[in-house]
Coordinates of N, CA, C and O in Angstrom, one line a residue:
X152 N 11.8 24.0 43.5 CA 12.6 22.7 43.6 C 11.7 21.0 43.2 O 12.8 20.5 41.6
X153 N 10.8 20.7 43.7 CA 9.9 19.8 43.2 C 9.9 19.7 41.8 O 9.4 18.7 41.7
X154 N 9.4 21.1 41.1 CA 9.4 20.9 39.7 C 9.7 20.3 38.7 O 9.5 19.9 38.0
X155 N 11.5 20.8 39.1 CA 12.7 19.9 38.6 C 12.6 18.7 38.6 O 12.6 18.0 37.5
X156 N 12.4 18.3 39.4 CA 12.3 16.7 40.1 C 11.4 16.0 39.3 O 11.0 14.9 38.5
X157 N 10.0 16.5 39.1 CA 8.9 16.2 38.2 C 8.9 16.2 36.8 O 9.0 15.3 35.9
X158 N 9.9 17.3 36.2 CA 10.1 17.1 34.4 C 10.7 16.4 33.9 O 10.1 15.3 33.7
X159 N 11.6 15.2 35.1 CA 12.1 14.0 33.8 C 11.4 13.1 34.4 O 10.7 12.6 33.1
X160 N 10.8 13.3 35.3 CA 9.4 12.0 35.0 C 8.5 12.4 34.3 O 7.8 11.5 33.7
X161 N 8.0 13.4 34.0 CA 6.9 13.7 33.4 C 7.4 13.6 31.9 O 6.5 12.8 31.3
X162 N 8.6 13.8 31.2 CA 9.0 13.5 30.2 C 9.2 12.2 29.7 O 8.8 11.3 29.2
X163 N 9.3 10.9 31.1 CA 9.6 9.8 31.1 C 8.0 9.6 30.6 O 8.5 8.3 30.1
X164 N 7.4 9.9 31.0 CA 6.0 9.0 31.2 C 5.3 9.6 29.6 O 4.7 8.5 29.2
X165 N 6.1 11.1 29.3 CA 5.1 10.9 27.6 C 5.8 10.1 26.9 O 5.5 9.4 26.4
X166 N 7.1 10.0 27.1 CA 8.0 9.0 26.4 C 7.1 7.5 26.3 O 7.4 6.7 25.0
X167 N 7.1 7.0 27.6 CA 6.1 5.7 27.8 C 5.5 6.1 26.7 O 4.8 4.5 26.1
X168 N 4.5 6.5 26.8 CA 3.1 6.6 26.6 C 3.2 6.8 24.8 O 2.3 6.4 24.2
X169 N 4.2 7.8 24.2 CA 4.3 7.7 22.9 C 5.2 6.2 22.1 O 4.2 5.9 21.3
X170 N 5.5 5.9 23.3 CA 6.1 4.4 22.8 C 4.9 3.1 23.0 O 4.8 2.3 22.0
X171 N 4.2 3.2 23.9 CA 3.4 2.4 23.8 C 2.1 2.6 22.5 O 2.1 1.9 21.8
X172 N 1.9 3.4 22.0 CA 0.6 3.9 20.9 C 1.8 3.8 20.0 O 1.0 3.0 18.9
X173 N 3.2 3.6 19.4 CA 3.6 3.5 18.5 C 3.6 2.5 18.2 O 3.4 1.6 17.2
X174 N 3.7 1.0 19.3 CA 3.9 -0.4 19.9 C 2.5 -0.8 19.2 O 2.0 -1.5 18.2
X175 N 1.4 -0.1 19.7 CA 0.4 -0.1 19.7 C -0.9 -0.2 18.2 O -0.9 -1.3 17.6
X176 N 0.1 1.2 17.3 CA -0.9 0.9 16.6 C 0.0 -0.2 15.2 O -0.6 -1.1 14.7
X177 N 1.6 -0.5 15.7 CA 2.0 -2.0 14.9 C 1.3 -2.9 14.7 O 0.6 -3.5 14.2
X178 N 1.2 -3.1 16.1 CA 0.5 -4.5 16.4 C -1.1 -4.7 15.9 O -1.4 -5.5 15.6
X179 N -1.5 -3.7 16.7 CA -3.0 -3.6 16.1 C -3.5 -3.9 14.8 O -4.5 -4.0 14.0
X180 N -2.4 -3.3 13.9 CA -2.8 -2.6 12.8 C -2.5 -4.2 11.7 O -3.2 -4.6 11.0
X181 N -1.6 -4.7 12.3 CA -1.3 -6.3 11.9 C -2.7 -7.2 12.8 O -3.1 -7.8 11.9
X182 N -2.9 -7.0 13.5 CA -4.1 -7.9 14.2 C -4.8 -7.7 15.1 O -4.4 -6.9 16.5
X183 N -6.2 -7.3 14.9 CA -6.7 -6.3 16.1 C -6.8 -7.1 17.6 O -7.8 -6.4 18.3
X184 N -7.0 -8.2 17.8 CA -7.0 -9.2 18.7 C -5.7 -9.0 20.1 O -5.7 -10.1 20.6
X185 N -4.4 -8.4 19.2 CA -3.3 -8.5 19.9 C -3.6 -7.8 21.3 O -4.4 -7.2 22.0
X186 N -3.2 -9.2 22.6 CA -3.2 -9.3 23.7 C -2.2 -7.7 24.2 O -1.6 -7.8 23.6
X187 N -3.0 -6.9 25.3 CA -2.7 -5.8 25.6 C -0.9 -5.8 26.4 O -0.5 -4.9 26.2
X188 N -0.9 -7.3 27.3 CA 0.1 -7.7 27.6 C 1.5 -7.3 26.7 O 2.5 -7.4 26.9
X189 N 1.2 -8.3 25.5 CA 1.9 -8.0 24.4 C 2.7 -7.0 23.9 O 3.4 -6.5 23.7
X190 N 1.8 -5.9 23.7 CA 1.8 -4.8 23.7 C 2.7 -4.0 24.5 O 3.9 -3.0 24.3
X191 N 2.3 -3.9 25.9 CA 3.4 -3.3 26.8 C 4.3 -3.9 26.9 O 5.4 -3.4 26.8
X192 N 4.8 -5.4 26.9 CA 6.0 -6.0 26.5 C 6.8 -5.4 25.8 O 8.0 -4.9 25.8
X193 N 6.3 -5.3 24.8 CA 6.9 -4.9 23.1 C 7.2 -3.4 23.2 O 8.0 -2.9 22.9
X194 N 6.4 -3.0 24.3 CA 6.8 -0.9 23.9 C 8.3 -1.1 25.5 O 8.4 0.1 25.9
X195 N 8.5 -1.9 25.8 CA 9.0 -2.5 26.9 C 8.9 -1.3 28.7 O 9.8 -0.5 29.5
X196 N 7.4 -1.8 28.7 CA 7.0 -1.1 30.1 C 6.1 -2.1 30.7 O 5.6 -3.0 30.1
X197 N 6.1 -1.6 32.3 CA 5.5 -2.6 33.1 C 3.5 -2.7 32.7 O 3.3 -1.2 32.3
X198 N 3.1 -3.8 32.9 CA 1.5 -3.4 33.4 C 0.8 -2.6 33.8 O 0.1 -1.7 33.3
X199 N 1.9 -1.8 35.0 CA 1.2 -0.9 35.7 C 1.5 0.4 34.8 O 0.3 1.4 34.8
X200 N 2.4 0.8 34.2 CA 2.8 2.0 33.7 C 1.4 2.0 32.2 O 1.3 2.9 32.0
X201 N 1.6 0.5 31.6 CA 0.3 0.3 30.8 C -1.0 1.0 31.0 O -1.7 1.7 30.2
X202 N -1.2 0.1 31.8 CA -2.8 0.8 32.7 C -3.4 1.9 33.1 O -4.2 2.6 32.6
X203 N -2.5 2.6 33.7 CA -2.1 4.1 34.2 C -2.6 4.8 32.6 O -2.8 5.9 32.7
X204 N -2.0 4.7 31.5 CA -1.9 5.6 30.6 C -3.0 5.2 29.7 O -3.7 5.7 29.2
X205 N -3.5 3.9 29.8 CA -4.6 3.3 28.8 C -5.2 1.8 29.8 O -4.6 1.0 30.2
X206 N -6.7 2.7 30.3 CA -7.5 1.9 31.3 C -7.3 0.6 30.9 O -8.2 -0.6 31.4
X207 N -8.1 0.5 29.3 CA -8.9 -0.6 28.8 C -8.6 -0.5 27.2 O -7.5 0.2 26.7
X208 N -9.0 -1.7 26.5 CA -8.4 -1.3 24.8 C -8.9 -0.6 24.7 O -8.4 -0.1 23.6
X209 N -10.3 -0.3 25.2 CA -11.4 1.0 24.6 C -10.7 2.1 24.4 O -10.4 2.7 23.1
X210 N -9.7 2.7 25.8 CA -8.9 3.7 25.2 C -8.2 4.0 24.2 O -7.1 4.6 24.2
X211 N -6.9 2.9 24.6 CA -6.1 2.7 23.8 C -6.3 2.8 22.4 O -5.9 3.5 21.4
X212 N -7.1 1.6 21.8 CA -7.5 1.8 20.3 C -8.5 3.1 19.8 O -7.7 3.7 18.7
X213 N -9.3 3.8 20.7 CA -9.6 5.2 20.1 C -8.5 6.5 20.2 O -8.6 7.4 19.5
X214 N -7.9 6.6 21.4 CA -6.1 7.5 21.0 C -5.9 7.1 19.6 O -5.2 7.8 19.4
X215 N -5.5 5.9 19.4 CA -4.5 5.6 18.4 C -5.7 6.2 16.9 O -4.5 6.8 16.3
X216 N -6.9 5.9 16.6 CA -7.6 6.1 15.9 C -7.5 7.8 15.7 O -7.5 8.2 15.1
X217 N -7.9 8.5 17.0 CA -7.7 9.8 16.9 C -6.1 10.6 16.3 O -6.5 11.4 15.9
X218 N -5.4 9.9 17.3 CA -3.9 10.6 16.4 C -3.7 10.2 15.0 O -3.3 11.4 14.5
X219 N -3.6 9.5 14.6 CA -3.9 8.4 13.2 C -4.7 10.0 12.2 O -4.5 10.3 11.1
X220 N -5.6 9.6 12.9 CA -6.6 10.7 11.7 C -6.3 12.2 12.2 O -6.4 12.6 11.0
X221 N -5.9 12.5 13.1 CA -5.4 13.8 13.4 C -3.8 14.0 11.8 O -3.7 15.1 11.6
X222 N -3.1 12.6 12.3 CA -2.0 13.1 11.5 C -2.1 13.5 10.0 O -1.6 13.6 9.4
X223 N -3.4 12.3 9.6 CA -3.6 12.5 7.9 C -4.3 14.2 7.6 O -4.0 14.7 6.7
X224 N -5.1 14.3 9.3 CA -6.4 15.9 8.6 C -4.6 17.1 8.9 O -4.4 17.7 7.8
X225 N -3.7 16.7 9.4 CA -2.6 18.0 9.4 C -1.8 18.1 8.3 O -1.4 19.1 7.9
X226 N -1.8 16.6 7.6 CA -1.0 17.3 6.6 C -1.7 17.5 5.4 O -0.7 18.2 4.2
X227 N -3.0 17.9 5.1 CA -3.1 18.7 4.4 C -2.7 20.7 4.1 O -1.9 20.5 3.2
X228 N -2.4 20.8 5.3 CA -2.0 22.3 5.4 C -0.4 22.4 4.8 O -0.1 23.0 4.1
X229 N 0.1 21.2 5.3 CA 1.7 21.2 4.6 C 1.3 21.0 3.1 O 2.2 21.6 2.8
X230 N 0.8 19.9 2.7 CA 0.6 19.9 1.5 C 0.2 21.3 0.7 O 1.0 21.6 -0.4
X231 N -1.1 22.0 1.1 CA -1.5 23.1 0.7 C -0.1 24.3 0.8 O -0.1 25.4 -0.5
X232 N 0.5 24.2 1.4 CA 2.4 25.3 1.9 C 3.1 25.0 0.8 O 3.9 25.3 0.6
X233 N 3.0 23.7 -0.2 CA 4.3 22.9 -1.0 C 3.9 22.5 -2.3 O 5.0 22.4 -2.6
X234 N 2.2 22.5 -2.8 CA 2.0 22.4 -4.1 C 0.8 23.2 -4.2 O 0.1 24.1 -3.8
X235 N 0.5 23.0 -5.6 CA -0.4 23.9 -6.1 C -2.1 22.8 -5.0 O -1.8 21.9 -5.4
X236 N -2.9 23.8 -5.5 CA -4.4 23.5 -4.4 C -4.9 21.9 -5.0 O -4.9 21.0 -4.7
X237 N -4.3 22.1 -6.6 CA -5.2 20.8 -7.0 C -4.0 19.3 -7.0 O -4.3 18.6 -6.8
X238 N -2.9 19.9 -6.7 CA -1.7 18.4 -6.7 C -2.0 18.6 -5.0 O -1.6 17.5 -4.3
X239 N -2.1 19.4 -4.3 CA -2.1 19.4 -2.8 C -3.2 18.2 -2.2 O -3.4 17.4 -1.7
X240 N -4.3 18.7 -3.1 CA -5.6 17.9 -2.8 C -5.5 16.1 -3.1 O -5.4 15.5 -2.6
X241 N -5.0 16.1 -4.6 CA -5.0 14.6 -4.9 C -3.8 13.8 -3.9 O -3.9 12.6 -3.5
X242 N -2.5 14.6 -3.9 CA -1.6 13.8 -3.0 C -2.4 13.6 -1.7 O -1.9 12.6 -0.8
X243 N -3.1 14.3 -1.0 CA -4.1 14.5 0.5 C -4.8 12.7 0.2 O -5.0 12.0 1.3
X244 N -5.4 12.8 -1.1 CA -6.6 11.3 -1.5 C -5.3 10.4 -1.2 O -5.8 9.4 -0.7
X245 N -4.1 10.8 -1.7 CA -3.2 9.4 -1.8 C -2.9 9.3 -0.1 O -2.8 8.1 0.3
X246 N -2.6 9.9 0.5 CA -2.4 9.6 1.7 C -3.4 9.2 3.0 O -3.3 8.4 3.6
X247 N -4.9 9.6 2.3 CA -5.9 8.7 2.9 C -6.0 7.9 2.8 O -6.3 7.1 3.4
X248 N -6.2 7.4 1.5 CA -6.4 5.9 1.0 C -4.8 4.8 1.9 O -5.1 4.2 1.8
X249 N -4.0 5.8 1.6 CA -2.4 5.3 2.6 C -3.2 4.8 3.7 O -2.9 3.3 4.7
X250 N -3.3 5.2 4.4 CA -3.8 5.5 5.7 C -5.0 4.2 5.9 O -4.9 3.3 6.8
X251 N -6.2 4.5 5.2 CA -7.5 3.3 5.1 C -7.0 1.9 5.1 O -7.2 1.3 5.5
X252 N -5.6 1.8 3.8 CA -5.1 0.7 3.4 C -4.3 0.1 4.3 O -4.7 -1.2 5.0
X253 N -3.3 0.7 4.8 CA -2.5 0.5 6.1 C -2.9 0.2 7.5 O -1.9 -0.3 8.0
X254 N -4.2 0.5 7.5 CA -4.6 0.2 9.2 C -6.0 -0.4 9.3 O -6.8 -0.1 10.0
X255 N -5.7 -1.3 8.0 CA -6.9 -2.2 8.4 C -7.4 -2.8 9.3 O -8.4 -3.0 9.9
X256 N -6.3 -3.3 10.2 CA -6.3 -4.0 11.2 C -7.1 -3.4 12.5 O -7.8 -3.6 13.4
X257 N -6.4 -1.8 12.3 CA -7.1 -1.0 13.3 C -8.3 -0.8 13.4 O -9.2 -0.5 13.9
X258 N -8.3 -1.0 11.8 CA -10.2 -0.6 11.9 C -11.0 -1.9 12.4 O -12.2 -1.2 13.0
X259 N -10.5 -2.8 12.5 CA -11.2 -4.2 12.8 C -10.8 -4.0 14.1 O -12.2 -4.1 15.2
X260 N -10.4 -3.1 14.5 CA -10.1 -3.1 16.5 C -10.8 -2.0 17.0 O -11.6 -1.8 17.9
X261 N -10.9 -0.9 15.7 CA -12.3 -0.1 16.3 C -13.5 -0.8 15.7 O -14.6 0.0 17.1
X262 N -13.6 -1.4 15.2 CA -14.7 -2.0 15.3 C -15.6 -2.5 16.5 O -16.7 -2.6 17.0
X263 N -14.5 -3.4 17.0 CA -14.6 -4.3 18.1 C -14.9 -3.4 19.3 O -15.4 -4.5 19.6
X264 N -13.9 -2.5 19.5 CA -14.5 -1.7 20.6 C -15.4 -1.0 20.5 O -16.0 -0.5 21.3
X265 N -15.9 -0.1 19.5 CA -17.1 0.7 19.6 C -18.1 -0.3 19.3 O -19.2 0.2 19.2
X266 N -18.5 -1.4 18.8 CA -19.9 -2.5 18.2 C -20.0 -3.2 19.7 O -21.2 -3.3 19.3
X267 N -18.6 -3.4 20.6 CA -19.8 -3.8 21.8 C -20.8 -3.2 22.6 O -21.0 -1.9 22.7
X268 N -21.7 -3.8 22.8 CA -23.0 -3.5 23.9 C -22.5 -2.4 24.5 O -21.2 -2.4 25.7
X269 N -22.6 -1.1 24.9 CA -22.5 -0.7 25.7 C -20.9 0.3 25.8 O -20.7 1.2 26.6
X270 N -20.4 0.0 24.9 CA -18.9 0.1 24.4 C -19.6 1.8 23.8 O -20.0 2.6 23.4
X271 N -18.0 2.7 23.6 CA -17.6 3.8 23.2 C -18.3 4.1 21.7 O -17.8 3.2 20.9
X272 N -18.6 5.2 21.7 CA -18.8 5.8 20.1 C -17.4 5.9 19.2 O -16.4 6.5 20.0
X273 N -17.9 5.4 17.9 CA -16.6 5.6 17.4 C -16.2 7.0 17.1 O -17.3 8.2 16.6
X274 N -15.0 7.7 17.2 CA -14.9 9.3 17.0 C -15.1 9.8 15.7 O -15.0 8.9 14.9
X275 N -15.9 11.4 15.7 CA -16.1 11.2 14.7 C -15.1 11.5 13.8 O -14.0 11.8 14.5
X276 N -15.2 12.0 12.5 CA -14.2 12.0 11.9 C -13.5 13.6 11.4 O -13.2 14.1 10.3
X277 N -14.3 14.2 12.3 CA -14.3 15.6 12.3 C -12.8 16.0 12.0 O -12.8 17.1 10.6
X278 N -11.5 16.2 12.5 CA -10.4 16.4 12.0 C -10.4 16.4 10.0 O -9.6 17.1 9.6
X279 N -10.7 15.2 9.3 CA -10.6 14.5 8.5 C -11.5 15.9 7.3 O -11.1 16.0 6.5
X280 N -12.9 15.5 8.0 CA -13.6 16.6 7.4 C -13.4 18.0 7.2 O -12.9 18.5 5.9
X281 N -12.5 18.6 8.0 CA -12.2 19.7 8.2 C -10.7 20.2 7.4 O -11.0 21.7 6.4
X282 N -10.0 19.4 7.0 CA -9.2 18.9 6.1 C -9.6 19.1 4.7 O -8.4 19.9 3.9
X283 N -10.6 17.9 4.7 CA -11.1 18.2 3.2 C -11.7 19.5 2.9 O -11.5 20.1 1.9
X284 N -12.4 20.1 3.8 CA -13.1 21.3 3.2 C -12.4 22.5 3.4 O -12.1 23.1 2.3
X285 N -10.7 22.3 3.9 CA -9.6 23.0 3.7 C -9.1 23.1 2.3 O -9.0 23.7 1.4
X286 N -8.8 22.1 2.2 CA -8.3 21.9 0.6 C -9.8 21.8 -0.7 O -9.4 22.6 -1.8
X287 N -10.7 21.4 -0.2 CA -11.5 21.7 -0.6 C -11.7 23.3 -1.8 O -12.2 23.7 -2.8
X288 N -11.7 24.5 -0.3 CA -11.9 25.7 -0.7 C -10.5 26.5 -1.6 O -11.2 27.3 -2.1
X289 N -9.5 25.6 -1.0 CA -8.4 26.1 -1.3 C -8.2 26.5 -3.2 O -8.5 27.1 -3.7
X290 N -9.0 25.1 -3.5 CA -9.3 24.9 -4.6 C -10.0 25.5 -5.3 O -10.2 25.8 -7.0
X291 N -11.4 25.5 -4.9 CA -12.6 26.6 -5.3 C -11.9 28.0 -5.9 O -12.2 28.1 -6.8
X292 N -11.4 28.6 -5.1 CA -10.9 29.8 -5.2 C -10.0 29.9 -6.1 O -9.9 31.0 -6.6
X293 N -9.0 28.7 -6.4 CA -8.1 28.9 -7.4 C -8.8 28.2 -8.8 O -8.0 28.5 -9.6
X294 N -10.1 28.0 -8.6 CA -10.9 28.1 -9.7 C -11.0 26.5 -10.7 O -10.8 26.1 -12.2
X295 N -10.1 25.4 -9.4 CA -9.5 23.8 -10.0 C -10.9 23.2 -9.8 O -10.6 21.9 -10.4
X296 N -11.7 23.4 -9.2 CA -12.9 22.5 -9.0 C -14.4 22.8 -8.6 O -14.4 24.3 -9.4
X297 N -14.9 22.8 -9.0 CA -16.7 23.0 -9.9 C -16.8 23.8 -8.1 O -16.4 23.2 -6.9
X298 N -17.5 24.7 -8.1 CA -18.0 25.4 -6.6 C -18.8 24.1 -5.7 O -19.7 23.4 -6.6
X299 N -18.7 24.7 -4.5 CA -19.7 24.2 -3.8 C -19.4 22.6 -3.4 O -20.9 22.1 -2.6
X300 N -18.5 22.3 -3.5 CA -18.6 20.4 -2.9 C -18.1 20.5 -1.4 O -17.4 21.3 -1.1
X301 N -18.9 20.2 -0.8 CA -18.3 19.9 0.6 C -17.7 18.6 0.7 O -17.3 17.8 0.0
X302 N -17.2 19.0 1.9 CA -16.6 17.7 2.5 C -17.6 16.5 2.6 O -17.0 15.9 2.6
X303 N -18.5 16.3 3.3 CA -19.6 15.5 3.4 C -19.6 14.7 1.7 O -19.2 13.6 1.8
X304 N -19.8 15.8 0.5 CA -19.9 15.3 -0.3 C -18.9 14.5 -1.0 O -19.2 13.3 -1.3
X305 N -17.7 14.8 -0.4 CA -16.4 14.7 -1.1 C -15.9 13.2 -0.5 O -15.5 12.3 -1.2
X306 N -16.2 13.2 1.0 CA -15.8 12.1 1.7 C -16.7 11.2 1.4 O -16.0 9.6 1.2
X307 N -18.0 10.8 1.0 CA -19.2 9.9 0.1 C -18.7 9.8 -1.0 O -18.6 8.5 -1.2
X308 N -17.9 10.4 -1.9 CA -17.4 10.5 -3.1 C -15.9 8.9 -3.2 O -15.9 8.4 -4.0
X309 N -15.3 9.4 -2.0 CA -14.1 8.5 -1.9 C -14.6 7.5 -0.8 O -13.7 6.5 -0.8
X310 N -15.6 7.3 -0.6 CA -15.8 6.1 0.6 C -15.4 5.1 -0.3 O -15.5 3.8 0.4
X311 N -15.3 4.3 -1.5 CA -14.9 3.3 -2.2 C -13.7 2.7 -1.5 O -13.3 1.5 -1.6
X312 N -13.1 3.7 -1.1 CA -11.8 3.5 -0.7 C -11.4 2.4 0.3 O -10.8 1.3 0.6
X313 N -12.7 2.7 1.5 CA -12.8 1.5 2.3 C -13.4 0.2 2.0 O -13.7 -0.9 2.3
X314 N -13.6 0.2 0.8 CA -14.4 -1.2 0.3 C -13.2 -2.3 -0.7 O -13.3 -3.5 -0.9
X315 N -12.3 -1.6 -0.6 CA -11.1 -2.5 -1.2 C -10.0 -3.3 -0.2 O -10.1 -3.3 1.0
X316 N -9.4 -4.4 -0.8 CA -9.1 -5.5 -0.1 C -8.0 -5.0 0.1 O -6.8 -5.0 -0.4
X317 N -7.6 -4.1 1.3 CA -5.7 -4.0 1.8 C -4.7 -5.1 1.2 O -3.6 -5.2 2.0
X318 N -5.3 -6.4 1.6 CA -3.9 -7.9 1.5 C -4.0 -8.2 -0.2 O -3.1 -8.9 -0.3
X319 N -4.4 -7.1 -1.2 CA -4.3 -7.6 -2.5 C -3.8 -5.9 -2.7 O -3.3 -5.3 -2.0
X320 N -3.4 -5.9 -3.9 CA -2.1 -4.6 -4.3 C -3.4 -3.9 -4.8 O -3.7 -4.0 -6.0
X321 N -4.2 -3.4 -4.2 CA -4.9 -2.1 -3.8 C -4.3 -0.9 -4.5 O -5.2 -0.1 -4.8
X322 N -3.2 -0.4 -4.8 CA -2.7 0.9 -5.2 C -3.2 1.5 -6.5 O -3.4 2.4 -6.6
X323 N -3.2 0.3 -7.7 CA -3.7 0.8 -8.5 C -5.2 1.0 -8.7 O -5.3 1.9 -9.6
X324 N -5.9 0.0 -8.0 CA -7.4 0.8 -8.1 C -7.8 2.0 -7.3 O -8.5 2.8 -7.6
X325 N -7.0 2.1 -6.4 CA -7.4 3.0 -5.4 C -7.0 4.7 -6.1 O -7.7 5.6 -6.4
X326 N -6.0 4.3 -7.0 CA -5.3 5.6 -8.1 C -6.6 5.7 -9.2 O -6.5 7.1 -9.4
X327 N -6.9 4.9 -9.8 CA -8.0 4.7 -10.3 C -9.4 5.8 -10.1 O -9.8 6.5 -10.3
X328 N -9.7 5.0 -9.0 CA -10.6 5.7 -8.1 C -10.7 7.3 -7.6 O -11.4 8.0 -7.9
X329 N -9.2 7.4 -7.1 CA -8.8 8.8 -6.9 C -8.8 9.4 -8.3 O -9.5 10.7 -7.8
X330 N -8.6 9.3 -9.1 CA -8.3 9.9 -10.2 C -9.7 10.4 -11.3 O -10.0 11.2 -11.5
X331 N -10.7 9.3 -11.0 CA -12.4 9.5 -11.1 C -12.8 10.5 -10.1 O -13.2 11.7 -10.7
X332 N -12.8 10.4 -9.0 CA -13.2 11.3 -8.2 C -12.4 13.2 -8.7 O -13.3 14.2 -9.4
X333 N -11.3 13.0 -9.0 CA -10.8 14.4 -9.3 C -11.1 14.4 -10.5 O -11.4 15.9 -10.2
X334 N -11.4 13.8 -11.5 CA -11.9 14.0 -12.6 C -13.3 15.1 -12.5 O -13.4 15.9 -13.1
X335 N -14.3 14.3 -11.7 CA -15.7 14.8 -11.4 C -15.4 16.2 -11.1 O -16.1 17.0 -10.5
X336 N -14.6 16.6 -9.6 CA -14.3 18.0 -9.2 C -13.9 18.8 -10.0 O -14.5 19.6 -9.4
X337 N -12.9 18.3 -11.2 CA -12.5 19.1 -11.8 C -13.7 20.0 -12.8 O -13.9 20.7 -13.5
X338 N -14.6 18.6 -13.1 CA -15.6 19.2 -14.4 C -16.8 19.9 -13.7 O -17.2 20.3 -12.8
X339 N -16.5 21.2 -14.6 CA -17.4 22.4 -14.3 C -17.0 23.4 -13.2 O -17.4 24.3 -12.8
X340 N -15.4 23.0 -13.3 CA -14.3 23.8 -12.7 C -14.5 25.3 -13.6 O -14.3 25.6 -14.9
X341 N -15.0 26.5 -12.9 CA -14.6 28.0 -14.1 C -13.6 27.6 -14.7 O -13.3 28.6 -16.0
X342 N -12.1 27.9 -14.0 CA -11.1 27.9 -14.9 C -10.3 26.5 -14.8 O -9.7 25.9 -13.3
X343 N -10.4 25.6 -15.8 CA -9.4 24.4 -15.6 C -8.1 24.3 -15.3 O -7.6 23.5 -15.3

């Protein structure tokens, strides 16, 4: 009987946590310095509920970052299941660019919490690197890209995305950059 009572509270607690993350993502993407009290208020939760879920700004920002990076990474499998490998890779590159540009404020918040003395380390981009590796290997096996390109090589090649100004019309420039990277990947492919 006690478990039946706990189930609604657990699902309520999960909804509260998801609502906090959703509001925090929007607010912190807009302004890295958004007060936590404002996030709690917009999420419709009290301070106690907020701090039970996220005891400090660092824990909130890092959880958002992990969640968003996982979303980008997870999209790779879906794209591979629904498109040709090279089309999936190029679409995933667009998804990564969208993440980089629309979450610029979040990047500022991450730099703030991880740049403080004694602050937490920035989470590794491991899920994204694994997704890149998955896409690269599928393309290599299909003969669409040059062999032996590593995820590290690929991520370094597209690092220019993070130099674009998200407040300008970044899409055409990002598309040109990513097309250039895609052309480079195709160069030397066994079957073009």
